[in-house]
Amino acid sequence: AQEDIWTIRDRDRVDDRVVDVLSRADDRIVFGTRLPELVTDEIERTLEERAAAGVEVTTISRSATVRDRLESLEGVRAYSPPRHRTENEDDRSGRIALVDDDTVLLSVVDDDGSETAIWSASSLFASVLIQLIEASTETPP
């Protein structure tokens, strides 16, 4: 039986999975983090490579440092999250990666700095999580 959601622990392993997930994008990437240290050089290279290949690459961060760093990449757009999403700050969020309409990775950072992520690809879980995430980022009326 195939699992639909996998868990990864350890920052280096999450880094590798993020790069792997992003590198598989054909149409669209949404990548976000609030922490500059979660944007590695390899993630930057992958975002820029996918943008050069015609993938729509959007990044989101409430951190100006992260936005400036990602916006400096060729073909990458950087945004702040909608205002209603920044009012309830979450100090545990790590990274988010949405790829095409079928792959999602979400991570959290514990108090000790360790990172844990879940990810799913080509599954009903992934498509439902993506729909929920996209609905939660829409600006309310």
XYZ file of C-alpha atoms in Angstrom:
141
model
C 0.000 0.000 0.000
C 1.187 3.490 -0.827
C 1.155 6.211 1.795
C -0.352 9.526 0.816
C 1.417 11.727 3.381
C 5.037 11.400 4.488
C 6.788 12.990 7.465
C 10.377 14.228 7.417
C 12.416 15.316 10.422
C 15.733 17.206 10.446
C 16.403 20.484 8.684
C 18.855 19.032 6.138
C 16.374 16.348 5.109
C 13.604 18.956 4.792
C 15.947 21.149 2.707
C 16.548 18.218 0.356
C 12.837 17.408 0.068
C 11.937 21.059 -0.626
C 14.480 21.174 -3.458
C 13.214 17.857 -4.826
C 9.571 18.998 -4.716
C 10.349 22.377 -6.305
C 12.493 20.831 -9.041
C 9.524 18.743 -10.232
C 7.335 21.780 -11.001
C 5.978 22.035 -14.530
C 3.506 24.918 -14.217
C 3.490 26.670 -10.856
C 5.364 27.046 -7.571
C 4.264 28.859 -4.452
C 7.013 28.905 -1.832
C 6.876 30.665 1.497
C 8.720 31.037 4.759
C 9.053 33.634 7.488
C 12.629 32.613 8.334
C 15.622 33.699 6.213
C 17.637 30.655 7.328
C 15.077 28.375 5.641
C 15.942 29.791 2.212
C 19.073 27.923 1.175
C 21.258 28.693 -1.820
C 20.051 25.460 -3.411
C 16.409 26.481 -2.964
C 17.192 29.843 -4.560
C 18.910 28.129 -7.514
C 15.986 25.747 -7.949
C 13.414 28.558 -7.890
C 15.416 30.517 -10.456
C 15.944 27.445 -12.682
C 12.247 26.595 -12.664
C 11.333 30.223 -13.460
C 13.790 30.132 -16.393
C 12.033 26.961 -17.591
C 8.724 28.846 -17.761
C 7.271 27.849 -14.389
C 5.294 30.592 -12.628
C 7.205 31.124 -9.358
C 5.561 33.041 -6.534
C 7.076 33.454 -3.093
C 5.395 34.713 0.055
C 6.894 35.987 3.296
C 6.076 38.514 5.965
C 9.852 39.007 6.319
C 11.191 41.852 4.175
C 14.600 40.148 4.262
C 13.170 36.978 2.723
C 11.082 38.892 0.164
C 14.055 41.009 -0.945
C 16.278 37.960 -1.251
C 13.745 35.980 -3.300
C 12.611 38.911 -5.425
C 16.220 39.417 -6.524
C 16.029 36.053 -8.314
C 15.350 36.208 -12.041
C 11.688 35.470 -12.826
C 10.617 35.098 -9.179
C 7.843 37.242 -7.699
C 7.735 37.947 -3.962
C 4.727 39.080 -1.937
C 3.660 39.688 1.626
C 0.843 37.466 2.840
C -2.612 39.055 2.911
C -2.955 41.399 5.866
C -5.501 39.197 7.630
C -2.920 36.362 7.581
C -0.233 38.439 9.342
C -2.433 39.639 12.181
C -2.292 36.219 13.865
C 1.438 35.582 13.826
C 2.502 31.974 13.987
C 5.936 31.535 15.500
C 6.036 27.831 14.673
C 5.506 27.938 10.912
C 8.452 26.867 8.802
C 8.052 26.501 5.056
C 5.317 25.906 2.559
C 5.750 24.662 -0.981
C 2.866 24.167 -3.385
C 3.839 22.678 -6.727
C 1.497 22.576 -9.681
C -1.851 21.474 -8.286
C -0.762 18.154 -6.861
C 2.161 18.505 -4.460
C 2.349 20.171 -1.063
C 4.981 20.420 1.660
C 4.365 22.095 5.028
C 6.868 22.403 7.850
C 6.944 23.609 11.427
C 9.885 24.722 13.541
C 10.005 23.623 17.162
C 11.259 25.739 20.053
C 14.678 24.078 19.800
C 14.956 25.053 16.100
C 14.344 21.554 14.754
C 12.134 21.312 11.688
C 9.509 18.709 10.809
C 7.623 18.591 7.533
C 4.799 16.690 5.949
C 4.518 16.319 2.201
C 2.261 14.661 -0.287
C 2.298 14.356 -4.057
C -0.272 13.205 -6.589
C -2.766 12.338 -3.878
C -6.213 13.382 -2.762
C -4.599 14.665 0.450
C -2.331 16.975 -1.539
C -5.118 18.398 -3.695
C -7.377 19.016 -0.668
C -4.554 20.626 1.344
C -3.694 22.897 -1.587
C -7.337 23.967 -1.920
C -7.544 24.694 1.815
C -4.301 26.670 1.807
C -5.323 28.699 -1.222
C -8.751 29.438 0.290
C -7.157 30.588 3.542
C -4.888 33.064 1.757
C -7.681 34.823 -0.097
C -8.516 38.256 1.190
C -11.842 38.268 3.038
C -14.600 40.593 1.710
